[in-house]
Amino acid sequence: MKRHLLSTADLSRDDAVLILDTAEEIARLAARPIKKLPTLRGRTVVNLFFEDSTRTRTSFEVAAKRLSADVINFSAKGSSVSKGESLKDTALTLEAMGADAVVVRHSASGAAYRLATAGWSSSHVVNAGDGTHEHPTQALLDAFTMRRHLGGFEERRVTVVGDVLHSRVARSNVHLLATLGARVTLAAPPTLLPVGVESWPCDVSYDLDAAIPGSDAIMMLRVQRERMNGGFFPTQREYSRRYGLDAQRMAKLPDKAIVMHPGPMVRGMEISAAVADSDRSVIVEQVANGVSVRMAVLYLLLSGSESAIGSDEGQAQNQHQNTEPKGAAA
């Protein structure tokens, strides 16, 4: 893997498969009574969040702690950032404290790249969401969930529905799933598709009903009103009627198709309560898989090798030696 995880577009197929295979091994070990591993003992991971977050920040915190890393949670509210401190000065402060990895979420697209390449810090940088640009670990956990249910990605059809314009999750998923061999369709009203979407490695449809029958997985996106400064559709009711997933639409999916959502959901708008709580929904499973995937990312970035967790004996000694895990090879 590269030194930082900033975008799924930077990942080769081998990189992506390595992360997914390592996450699978970690998930298997996490099923044991004692979940904590000594792999990153003595390392410090900083969660640097300039935007509100529940799932992602908590998931990264749990992931780092299960690998025995020391975790520092930093939020913009109540910090020097609220007094006007810049990203550069915050990065220099964290560098002085000896952070080994910085997990950053920021409202500005490109903030993670700036932090990684400006020379302010020698830490590994993981992009936990930058503006409307990318959210690579969300796409990785989505792919991990799909692989568990669908078996693979070749010729699988994934439909991503909703507010693509403001969605960093959609961008990351399109790049990653295309790299892994899946066929992606974006279904959204024209006003919620970004300029230049025709250059993305995916198909585009304005008709959700036409895309549903051939979908192996359907991913619903939340309408991000907090990022909107105009009228992108007439009413919530109209949007839900055209692009919401209800029980009637779900019934048209193939038998083994799954329903996904990166969260948080707005029940009754992009997805009905009946669909969100149905047997086809893997939304809660996505959250659980996020911990394993983020453990894999932190491990591979900070361990300095492609070996993962190893045997029981190896776990007790892995500060001194590396062992090759089952399924960690690309």
Short mmCIF file of N, CA and C in Angstrom, two decimals, residues 31 41 85 283:
data_model
loop_
_atom_site.label_atom_id
_atom_site.label_comp_id
_atom_site.label_asym_id
_atom_site.label_seq_id
_atom_site.Cartn_x
_atom_site.Cartn_y
_atom_site.Cartn_z
N ALA A 31 -14.15 -12.36 16.15
CA ALA A 31 -15.27 -13.16 16.65
C ALA A 31 -14.91 -13.90 17.93
N ARG A 41 0.64 -1.64 19.40
CA ARG A 41 0.99 -1.14 20.74
C ARG A 41 2.14 -0.13 20.63
N GLU A 85 -7.51 28.80 14.63
CA GLU A 85 -6.28 28.08 14.28
C GLU A 85 -6.44 27.41 12.92
N ILE A 283 -27.62 -2.81 6.28
CA ILE A 283 -27.16 -1.51 6.75
C ILE A 283 -26.44 -1.62 8.09
#
